[in-house]
XYZ file of C-alpha atoms in Angstrom:
585
model
C -30.034 -10.913 23.913
C -31.953 -8.805 21.406
C -32.260 -5.019 21.487
C -35.793 -3.657 21.972
C -37.105 -7.182 21.570
C -36.470 -7.122 17.800
C -35.986 -10.709 16.705
C -36.986 -10.113 13.070
C -36.884 -6.585 11.699
C -38.444 -5.318 8.503
C -35.365 -6.707 6.746
C -35.725 -10.001 8.631
C -32.813 -9.799 11.030
C -32.483 -9.641 14.820
C -31.033 -6.591 16.544
C -28.303 -7.297 19.077
C -25.840 -5.319 21.163
C -22.410 -5.158 19.596
C -20.714 -5.476 22.987
C -22.419 -8.820 23.663
C -20.018 -10.381 21.144
C -17.136 -9.634 23.523
C -15.679 -12.262 25.802
C -17.076 -12.138 29.328
C -13.880 -10.719 30.840
C -13.849 -7.915 28.263
C -17.430 -6.973 29.217
C -16.715 -6.638 32.932
C -17.604 -3.151 34.056
C -18.579 -2.207 30.492
C -21.665 -0.211 31.471
C -19.663 2.169 33.635
C -17.378 3.325 30.829
C -17.676 6.575 28.903
C -19.104 6.417 25.368
C -15.796 6.408 23.504
C -14.369 3.691 25.741
C -17.457 1.575 25.145
C -17.117 2.054 21.386
C -13.450 1.038 21.458
C -14.042 -2.011 23.662
C -16.982 -3.141 21.539
C -14.664 -3.219 18.504
C -12.222 -5.538 20.211
C -9.741 -3.049 21.645
C -8.092 -4.507 24.772
C -8.427 -2.333 27.870
C -4.668 -2.039 28.158
C -4.529 -0.578 24.623
C -7.287 2.017 25.047
C -4.941 4.997 25.163
C -3.163 3.953 21.981
C -6.473 3.485 20.165
C -8.011 6.764 21.316
C -5.341 8.693 19.435
C -3.743 6.151 17.068
C -0.212 7.219 16.189
C 2.338 5.787 13.783
C 4.859 5.447 16.615
C 2.493 3.283 18.671
C 1.645 0.838 15.866
C 4.608 0.899 13.461
C 6.444 -2.440 13.259
C 10.109 -2.825 12.435
C 10.014 -3.180 8.603
C 12.676 -5.872 8.857
C 10.147 -8.375 10.229
C 8.880 -8.907 6.671
C 10.625 -11.410 4.464
C 12.799 -9.824 1.762
C 12.274 -6.289 3.141
C 15.949 -5.730 3.974
C 16.986 -7.105 0.583
C 14.534 -4.738 -1.123
C 15.794 -1.776 0.903
C 19.416 -2.581 0.085
C 18.700 -2.815 -3.653
C 16.706 0.419 -3.648
C 19.495 2.136 -1.733
C 22.012 0.918 -4.309
C 19.835 2.386 -7.067
C 19.595 5.727 -5.278
C 23.315 6.010 -4.668
C 24.184 4.955 -8.222
C 21.531 7.179 -9.838
C 19.955 4.241 -11.681
C 16.838 4.371 -13.830
C 13.951 2.991 -11.789
C 10.455 2.131 -13.025
C 7.439 1.755 -10.752
C 4.851 -0.657 -12.147
C 1.487 -0.188 -10.415
C -2.081 -1.396 -10.563
C -4.779 0.844 -12.050
C -6.917 1.136 -8.899
C -6.564 3.611 -6.014
C -4.266 1.367 -3.981
C -2.045 0.907 -7.023
C -2.033 4.622 -7.848
C -1.222 5.710 -4.300
C 1.421 2.990 -3.934
C 3.149 4.064 -7.135
C 2.866 7.733 -6.194
C 4.380 7.136 -2.768
C 7.395 5.322 -4.192
C 7.906 8.017 -6.852
C 7.700 10.845 -4.302
C 10.141 9.151 -1.925
C 12.636 8.435 -4.684
C 12.256 12.011 -5.982
C 13.242 13.312 -2.549
C 16.271 11.039 -2.745
C 17.339 12.360 -6.153
C 15.814 9.708 -8.427
C 13.029 10.629 -10.887
C 11.398 7.218 -11.218
C 9.095 6.416 -14.107
C 5.517 5.288 -13.505
C 3.986 2.526 -15.596
C 0.292 1.754 -15.100
C -1.163 -0.872 -17.463
C -4.311 -0.155 -19.445
C -7.192 -2.119 -17.901
C -8.732 -3.043 -21.261
C -5.640 -3.575 -23.395
C -3.198 -5.071 -20.878
C -5.252 -6.259 -17.924
C -4.156 -6.609 -14.328
C -0.550 -6.891 -13.263
C 2.814 -6.964 -15.019
C 3.228 -8.643 -18.391
C 6.418 -9.998 -19.846
C 6.113 -7.564 -22.744
C 5.948 -4.582 -20.385
C 8.908 -5.828 -18.320
C 11.080 -6.298 -21.404
C 10.035 -2.909 -22.804
C 10.941 -1.108 -19.571
C 14.291 -2.874 -19.480
C 14.923 -1.965 -23.112
C 14.170 1.676 -22.355
C 16.892 1.765 -19.710
C 15.336 0.667 -16.424
C 17.778 -1.388 -14.366
C 15.308 -1.805 -11.487
C 11.546 -2.305 -11.659
C 9.391 -2.120 -8.539
C 5.906 -3.603 -8.896
C 3.394 -2.273 -6.374
C -0.042 -3.731 -5.570
C 0.654 -6.481 -8.110
C 3.258 -9.041 -9.081
C 2.986 -11.571 -6.261
C 1.853 -14.262 -8.705
C 3.254 -12.872 -11.983
C 5.400 -15.898 -12.825
C 5.752 -15.404 -16.590
C 6.308 -11.655 -16.393
C 9.040 -11.952 -13.780
C 10.723 -14.742 -15.730
C 10.784 -12.400 -18.732
C 12.318 -9.669 -16.575
C 15.001 -12.042 -15.375
C 15.793 -13.017 -18.971
C 16.048 -9.313 -19.806
C 18.539 -8.958 -16.935
C 16.523 -6.376 -15.008
C 16.038 -6.616 -11.262
C 12.475 -6.696 -9.947
C 11.228 -5.916 -6.449
C 7.621 -6.876 -5.713
C 5.699 -4.992 -3.012
C 2.228 -6.480 -2.784
C -0.462 -7.613 -0.364
C -2.534 -10.059 -2.406
C -2.756 -13.707 -1.441
C 0.053 -15.971 -2.617
C 0.242 -19.636 -3.449
C 3.037 -21.821 -2.090
C 5.112 -21.189 -5.195
C 6.465 -17.677 -5.662
C 7.744 -16.045 -8.863
C 11.419 -15.257 -9.324
C 12.142 -11.764 -8.026
C 15.106 -10.108 -6.371
C 12.765 -9.426 -3.421
C 9.087 -10.191 -2.839
C 7.662 -8.209 0.071
C 4.157 -9.326 0.956
C 2.639 -9.961 4.415
C 0.389 -12.591 2.832
C 3.206 -14.865 1.696
C 2.468 -18.314 3.046
C 6.013 -18.502 4.454
C 5.712 -15.160 6.264
C 6.339 -15.275 10.005
C 5.894 -12.252 12.265
C 4.894 -10.083 9.315
C 1.763 -12.168 8.712
C 0.092 -10.254 11.547
C 0.011 -7.290 9.172
C -1.743 -9.101 6.338
C -4.586 -6.572 6.477
C -2.353 -3.742 5.221
C -3.065 -2.347 1.777
C -0.206 -2.235 -0.721
C 0.284 1.478 -0.054
C 0.845 0.665 3.621
C 3.490 -1.882 2.661
C 5.102 0.735 0.396
C 5.267 3.140 3.336
C 7.092 0.471 5.365
C 9.415 -0.168 2.422
C 10.126 3.571 2.214
C 10.944 3.613 5.925
C 13.300 0.657 5.447
C 14.972 2.423 2.495
C 15.519 5.655 4.442
C 16.930 3.705 7.376
C 19.336 1.832 5.103
C 20.544 5.042 3.500
C 20.942 6.598 6.934
C 23.268 3.783 8.023
C 25.298 4.355 4.840
C 25.775 8.040 5.703
C 23.684 9.215 2.756
C 22.076 12.027 4.748
C 25.224 13.615 6.095
C 24.817 16.498 3.640
C 21.123 16.335 2.756
C 17.782 16.210 4.538
C 15.892 12.988 4.987
C 12.517 12.661 3.253
C 9.574 13.531 5.512
C 7.650 10.291 5.223
C 4.969 11.614 7.549
C 3.955 14.054 4.789
C 2.980 11.093 2.600
C 0.373 9.739 4.999
C -2.432 11.512 3.133
C -2.014 9.229 0.126
C -1.437 6.225 2.418
C -4.798 6.943 4.042
C -6.492 7.374 0.660
C -5.228 4.064 -0.701
C -5.959 2.193 2.530
C -9.586 3.293 2.779
C -10.305 3.028 -0.957
C -8.986 -0.547 -0.972
C -11.404 -1.379 1.871
C -8.543 -2.540 4.067
C -9.452 -3.360 7.656
C -8.910 -0.345 9.894
C -7.152 -2.275 12.630
C -3.785 -1.567 14.215
C -1.394 0.274 11.937
C -4.104 1.006 9.367
C -6.015 3.025 11.983
C -2.906 5.095 12.603
C -2.314 5.537 8.864
C -5.827 6.874 8.358
C -6.071 8.964 11.540
C -2.755 10.705 10.885
C -3.240 10.767 7.125
C -6.463 12.738 7.458
C -4.573 15.368 9.452
C -1.947 15.633 6.716
C -4.662 15.788 4.067
C -6.314 18.659 5.921
C -3.126 20.684 5.458
C -3.348 20.087 1.659
C 0.418 19.759 1.242
C 0.087 17.516 -1.818
C -0.898 19.680 -4.795
C -2.769 16.837 -6.476
C -4.707 15.879 -3.363
C -5.723 19.515 -2.869
C -6.960 19.682 -6.465
C -8.869 16.427 -6.006
C -10.571 17.775 -2.880
C -11.602 20.880 -4.810
C -12.906 18.840 -7.755
C -14.950 16.765 -5.293
C -16.570 20.007 -4.115
C -15.599 19.426 -0.490
C -15.492 22.675 1.455
C -14.312 21.118 4.729
C -11.451 18.819 5.581
C -12.053 15.304 4.211
C -13.291 12.523 6.472
C -12.712 8.798 6.244
C -16.059 8.486 4.429
C -14.931 11.065 1.864
C -11.851 8.980 1.068
C -14.036 6.022 0.162
C -16.945 7.771 -1.528
C -15.640 11.068 -2.951
C -11.880 11.060 -3.515
C -11.277 7.353 -4.144
C -13.896 6.927 -6.895
C -12.442 9.853 -8.837
C -8.934 8.379 -8.750
C -10.447 5.031 -9.738
C -12.320 6.551 -12.679
C -9.056 7.078 -14.536
C -8.190 3.393 -14.394
C -11.766 2.249 -15.001
C -12.805 4.191 -18.084
C -10.070 6.757 -18.761
C -6.294 6.865 -18.924
C -4.830 4.518 -16.347
C -1.982 6.798 -15.268
C -4.102 9.857 -14.413
C -4.197 9.045 -10.701
C -0.427 8.691 -10.366
C 0.165 11.836 -12.407
C -2.234 13.786 -10.216
C -0.623 12.655 -6.961
C 2.943 13.305 -8.122
C 2.680 16.509 -10.157
C 4.404 19.672 -8.961
C 2.356 21.921 -11.252
C -0.903 23.327 -9.748
C -2.384 23.975 -13.194
C -1.714 20.401 -14.299
C -3.172 19.103 -11.035
C -6.332 21.133 -11.497
C -6.745 19.913 -15.090
C -6.260 16.249 -14.170
C -8.628 16.518 -11.182
C -11.324 18.055 -13.372
C -10.831 15.307 -15.969
C -11.149 12.636 -13.271
C -14.329 14.294 -12.028
C -15.785 14.180 -15.544
C -14.751 10.546 -15.969
C -16.357 9.702 -12.650
C -19.696 11.062 -13.886
C -19.320 8.995 -17.047
C -18.501 5.970 -14.925
C -21.714 6.415 -12.951
C -23.840 6.238 -16.110
C -22.032 3.111 -17.355
C -22.291 1.517 -13.920
C -26.054 2.084 -13.761
C -26.614 0.238 -17.047
C -24.480 -2.746 -16.009
C -26.071 -2.787 -12.537
C -29.570 -3.035 -13.977
C -28.564 -5.915 -16.251
C -26.717 -7.745 -13.458
C -29.672 -7.396 -11.076
C -31.909 -9.224 -13.561
C -29.454 -12.128 -13.837
C -28.556 -12.486 -10.150
C -29.645 -15.716 -8.507
C -30.976 -15.726 -4.963
C -30.726 -19.509 -4.883
C -26.948 -19.690 -5.070
C -24.607 -19.086 -2.142
C -22.294 -17.174 -4.465
C -23.967 -15.126 -7.186
C -22.017 -15.277 -10.459
C -23.386 -13.142 -13.292
C -21.918 -12.493 -16.724
C -22.814 -10.338 -19.686
C -21.580 -9.604 -23.176
C -20.258 -6.113 -23.700
C -20.324 -5.026 -20.064
C -17.632 -2.473 -19.331
C -14.919 -4.219 -17.257
C -14.110 -0.935 -15.558
C -17.283 -0.966 -13.458
C -17.764 -4.646 -12.654
C -16.062 -4.354 -9.260
C -18.468 -1.635 -8.174
C -21.444 -3.616 -9.473
C -20.230 -6.729 -7.651
C -20.072 -4.723 -4.428
C -23.610 -3.433 -4.867
C -24.870 -6.925 -5.712
C -23.171 -8.342 -2.634
C -24.869 -5.751 -0.440
C -28.265 -6.392 -1.996
C -28.080 -10.202 -1.775
C -26.115 -10.540 1.450
C -23.757 -13.054 -0.155
C -20.559 -12.996 -2.264
C -21.009 -11.811 -5.831
C -18.850 -12.032 -8.945
C -19.593 -9.970 -12.037
C -17.967 -10.990 -15.340
C -17.684 -8.845 -18.478
C -17.324 -11.003 -21.623
C -15.564 -9.552 -24.652
C -16.038 -10.300 -28.345
C -13.482 -13.132 -28.133
C -15.367 -15.008 -25.426
C -12.953 -14.047 -22.653
C -14.406 -12.772 -19.406
C -12.873 -10.334 -16.963
C -14.407 -10.818 -13.535
C -14.410 -8.977 -10.231
C -15.810 -10.284 -6.966
C -16.724 -8.958 -3.534
C -17.281 -11.060 -0.440
C -18.886 -10.974 2.998
C -17.197 -11.385 6.398
C -16.097 -14.930 7.077
C -15.949 -15.976 3.406
C -12.464 -15.916 1.832
C -13.184 -15.234 -1.825
C -9.561 -14.631 -2.810
C -8.484 -18.083 -1.641
C -11.401 -19.669 -3.512
C -10.496 -17.900 -6.733
C -6.873 -18.998 -6.409
C -8.048 -22.581 -5.849
C -10.200 -22.362 -8.985
C -7.192 -21.151 -10.928
C -5.122 -24.064 -9.677
C -7.942 -26.406 -10.782
C -7.631 -25.032 -14.321
C -11.006 -23.266 -14.302
C -9.493 -19.808 -14.757
C -6.949 -18.249 -17.073
C -5.759 -16.182 -14.114
C -7.078 -14.991 -10.798
C -6.288 -13.913 -7.265
C -7.105 -11.404 -4.589
C -7.701 -11.264 -0.875
C -10.468 -12.357 1.488
C -12.976 -9.632 0.607
C -12.219 -9.022 -3.077
C -10.879 -10.906 -6.066
C -10.242 -10.528 -9.779
C -10.093 -13.140 -12.512
C -9.908 -13.923 -16.215
C -12.009 -16.807 -17.513
C -13.148 -18.383 -20.781
C -16.889 -17.912 -21.274
C -17.464 -21.662 -21.592
C -15.904 -22.260 -18.154
C -18.219 -19.902 -16.240
C -20.870 -22.538 -15.298
C -18.217 -24.918 -13.949
C -16.581 -22.051 -12.057
C -19.903 -21.094 -10.472
C -20.441 -24.719 -9.400
C -16.932 -24.850 -7.949
C -17.557 -21.750 -5.845
C -20.898 -23.135 -4.671
C -19.309 -26.384 -3.490
C -16.386 -24.640 -1.812
C -18.101 -21.675 -0.164
C -21.715 -22.680 0.530
C -21.011 -23.758 4.106
C -19.075 -20.587 4.917
C -21.794 -18.391 3.405
C -24.463 -20.240 5.350
C -22.529 -19.861 8.595
C -22.005 -16.156 7.926
C -25.691 -15.605 7.214
C -26.809 -17.668 10.218
C -24.829 -15.366 12.445
C -26.175 -12.264 10.745
C -27.627 -9.662 13.042
C -27.751 -5.903 13.094
C -25.305 -4.862 15.805
C -26.156 -1.747 17.796
C -24.137 0.508 20.074
C -26.889 2.659 21.617
C -30.641 3.322 21.771
C -31.758 6.945 21.655
C -34.835 9.129 21.568
C -35.217 11.258 18.454
C -33.705 14.263 20.217
C -30.601 12.239 21.061
C -29.545 12.216 17.422
C -27.745 15.559 17.407
C -24.368 17.038 16.405
C -22.938 16.516 19.895
C -23.638 12.780 19.659
C -21.990 12.543 16.244
C -18.936 14.412 17.506
C -18.639 12.107 20.521
C -18.922 8.985 18.406
C -16.413 10.267 15.867
C -13.828 10.297 18.665
C -13.773 6.493 18.494
C -12.790 6.540 14.818
C -11.550 6.388 12.195
C -14.205 3.887 11.159
C -14.279 1.555 8.198
C -13.826 -2.097 7.308
C -13.000 -4.091 10.450
C -13.720 -1.096 12.706
C -17.384 -0.406 11.999
C -18.947 2.998 12.537
C -21.352 3.175 15.495
C -24.935 2.179 14.814
C -27.826 3.434 16.929
C -31.515 2.656 17.242
C -33.756 5.724 17.395
C -37.371 5.880 18.442
C -40.071 5.169 18.693
C -40.915 7.607 15.883
C -43.762 8.373 13.499
C -43.122 9.143 9.834
C -44.282 12.711 9.196
C -43.150 12.903 5.586
C -41.528 10.462 3.155
C -40.597 10.761 -0.510
C -38.179 9.340 -3.071
C -35.209 11.471 -4.135
C -32.199 10.943 -6.373
C -31.391 7.398 -7.409
C -34.062 5.590 -5.389
C -33.226 7.152 -2.013
C -36.008 7.459 0.564
C -36.012 10.750 2.474
C -38.130 11.026 5.593
C -38.895 13.373 8.438
C -39.759 11.484 11.615
C -40.992 12.705 14.995
C -40.367 11.087 18.367
C -42.340 10.920 21.581
C -39.985 13.591 22.953
C -41.429 16.086 20.470
C -38.234 16.283 18.393
C -38.140 15.689 14.657
C -35.174 14.293 12.717
C -34.346 13.843 9.053
C -33.659 10.229 8.069
C -32.311 8.866 4.758
C -32.515 5.297 3.458
C -30.191 5.148 0.454
C -31.119 3.074 -2.620
C -34.023 1.672 -0.638
C -37.126 2.821 -2.548
C -37.900 -0.635 -3.916
C -36.808 -2.607 -0.850
C -39.037 -3.716 2.054
C -37.364 -1.036 4.176
C -38.119 1.734 1.719
C -41.681 0.549 1.172
C -42.300 0.473 4.920
C -41.077 4.052 5.319
C -43.040 5.319 2.326
C -46.225 3.536 3.360
C -46.142 3.996 7.137
C -49.486 5.184 8.496
C -49.304 8.400 10.585
C -50.303 6.596 13.768
C -47.847 3.669 13.467
C -44.531 3.903 15.279
C -41.166 2.482 14.287
C -37.708 2.008 15.628
C -35.099 3.102 13.085
C -31.556 1.758 13.105
C -28.594 3.291 11.341
C -25.685 5.715 11.484
C -25.958 9.218 12.903
C -24.298 11.704 10.541
C -23.884 15.452 10.131
C -25.955 16.983 7.328
C -23.530 19.402 5.645
C -26.114 20.707 3.212
C -28.190 22.478 5.828
C -27.720 26.188 6.550
C -26.212 25.133 9.847
C -24.870 21.697 10.838
C -27.627 19.289 11.836
C -27.699 15.584 12.581
C -29.573 13.040 10.495
C -29.932 9.270 10.565
C -28.814 7.110 7.660
C -31.287 4.264 8.028
C -30.177 0.661 7.517
C -33.135 -1.167 9.049
C -36.406 -0.581 10.897
C -38.831 -2.446 13.124
C -42.422 -1.739 14.078
C -42.717 -0.462 17.624
C -46.384 -1.416 18.104
């Protein structure tokens, strides 16, 4: 059943009610529920779990950490290191999930009396994940225990080198695994193929798994009597960085992740972490951060260090105890983020020219592209094409570093791992929605063909089921701050728990112009006499943007998108972030 009779919008898609995707028994009595209940039910929340989802708490969703394979072994070894005062190194990835994971482990161990060392590899010089050289170096410099976070699940050679160097390694990761696992003292990963009950938590980011590992460690030390004369670490105070890593890694906000983010935002509002407070200030946020801010303001600045700056800046920021150092690092990350934007724009323009609309998976490659921005460009390309995209930066030696982003229903990480097992890649892995790889330039055509053969059917099925899902239809005057506040009560929203989308209208375009980087800004007026500001981001050259810019004064449209608060106005006002439109006459 379509909404407003829209079977093919300006962007060529039907509009449907989100709640119609529910099973019949879940829809019973749906229309009589309050708005927040309807939003929760439409996102798959069972009626019996409504209370838990209205105010998601850690207590309600936290599993026993022991359900994960190797978790108790990891906790025991970490506890031994704490009690013996060993030298511990934390080896993390250079993205936000890696930085927050490493920071969390360092902060927990610091509270327990261990000043662990952080090691974040350089993206350009060392690449993703642990290397044998780095493992041996850390062992030679005195580390008796290395904990890899957000990496290591498939680091066979590196972990063999660590074993030869007689250093214990604990892996805490969330990326997909093959049947074979590398040698490690403990490998904690909900996406191990031999995982049992823990597999239900495969959507957790690495920082979420680190939080569970920290809880297991504290519990183990408690049973050993470690806290008889000292206070236990307040793990709840670390939820701000758990929330940051979870959202920035585009993890699905289901179950425990919703609790992590909901509670983490509260902790972040208190600005207990000196580095987080400095990052908020550098992002020029004057209010408490929202879930959107984590993904689009704070996360990109942490990422900028690993993309085009010094890889360890994020971890240093989140673990420093010096306000002056925090302020300096945050300002440097802000500057790097601006530099990243300029580099990204150049690569984006080149990638757009090469992207194929004929392929089910768009694979583009270019000489000299900066590998630090290819993930962002892949995400933008995926959004523009509506299909998975992989962007590959080729260096002067003919070796490509690639990053891919996928669409719902298409497991890109598994496909990349299969390509690696077929010998098409030097290395590669990831999860359903994102993947990374290293490939010889000559192998790129064969790799693209492999992905086409493997994923074409899944992409086609995903696109066939594509529709714009709506939660409500409103007159122009209905888009107001009270509506936004009501809808926010069903959050936090993100991947797997989509923000509410409304249709507004019918409206006439009173004014439309292009601002910023191809954004279309409009003022529209409804039949109820109310006018509303509407923004279509990066849409100036799309059919949507052209329709808004060229709409005749007498023609009416329905606009579909997200109702948001405009913080730039002299007083809070609501605006619509437009994602699609349809002619109303």
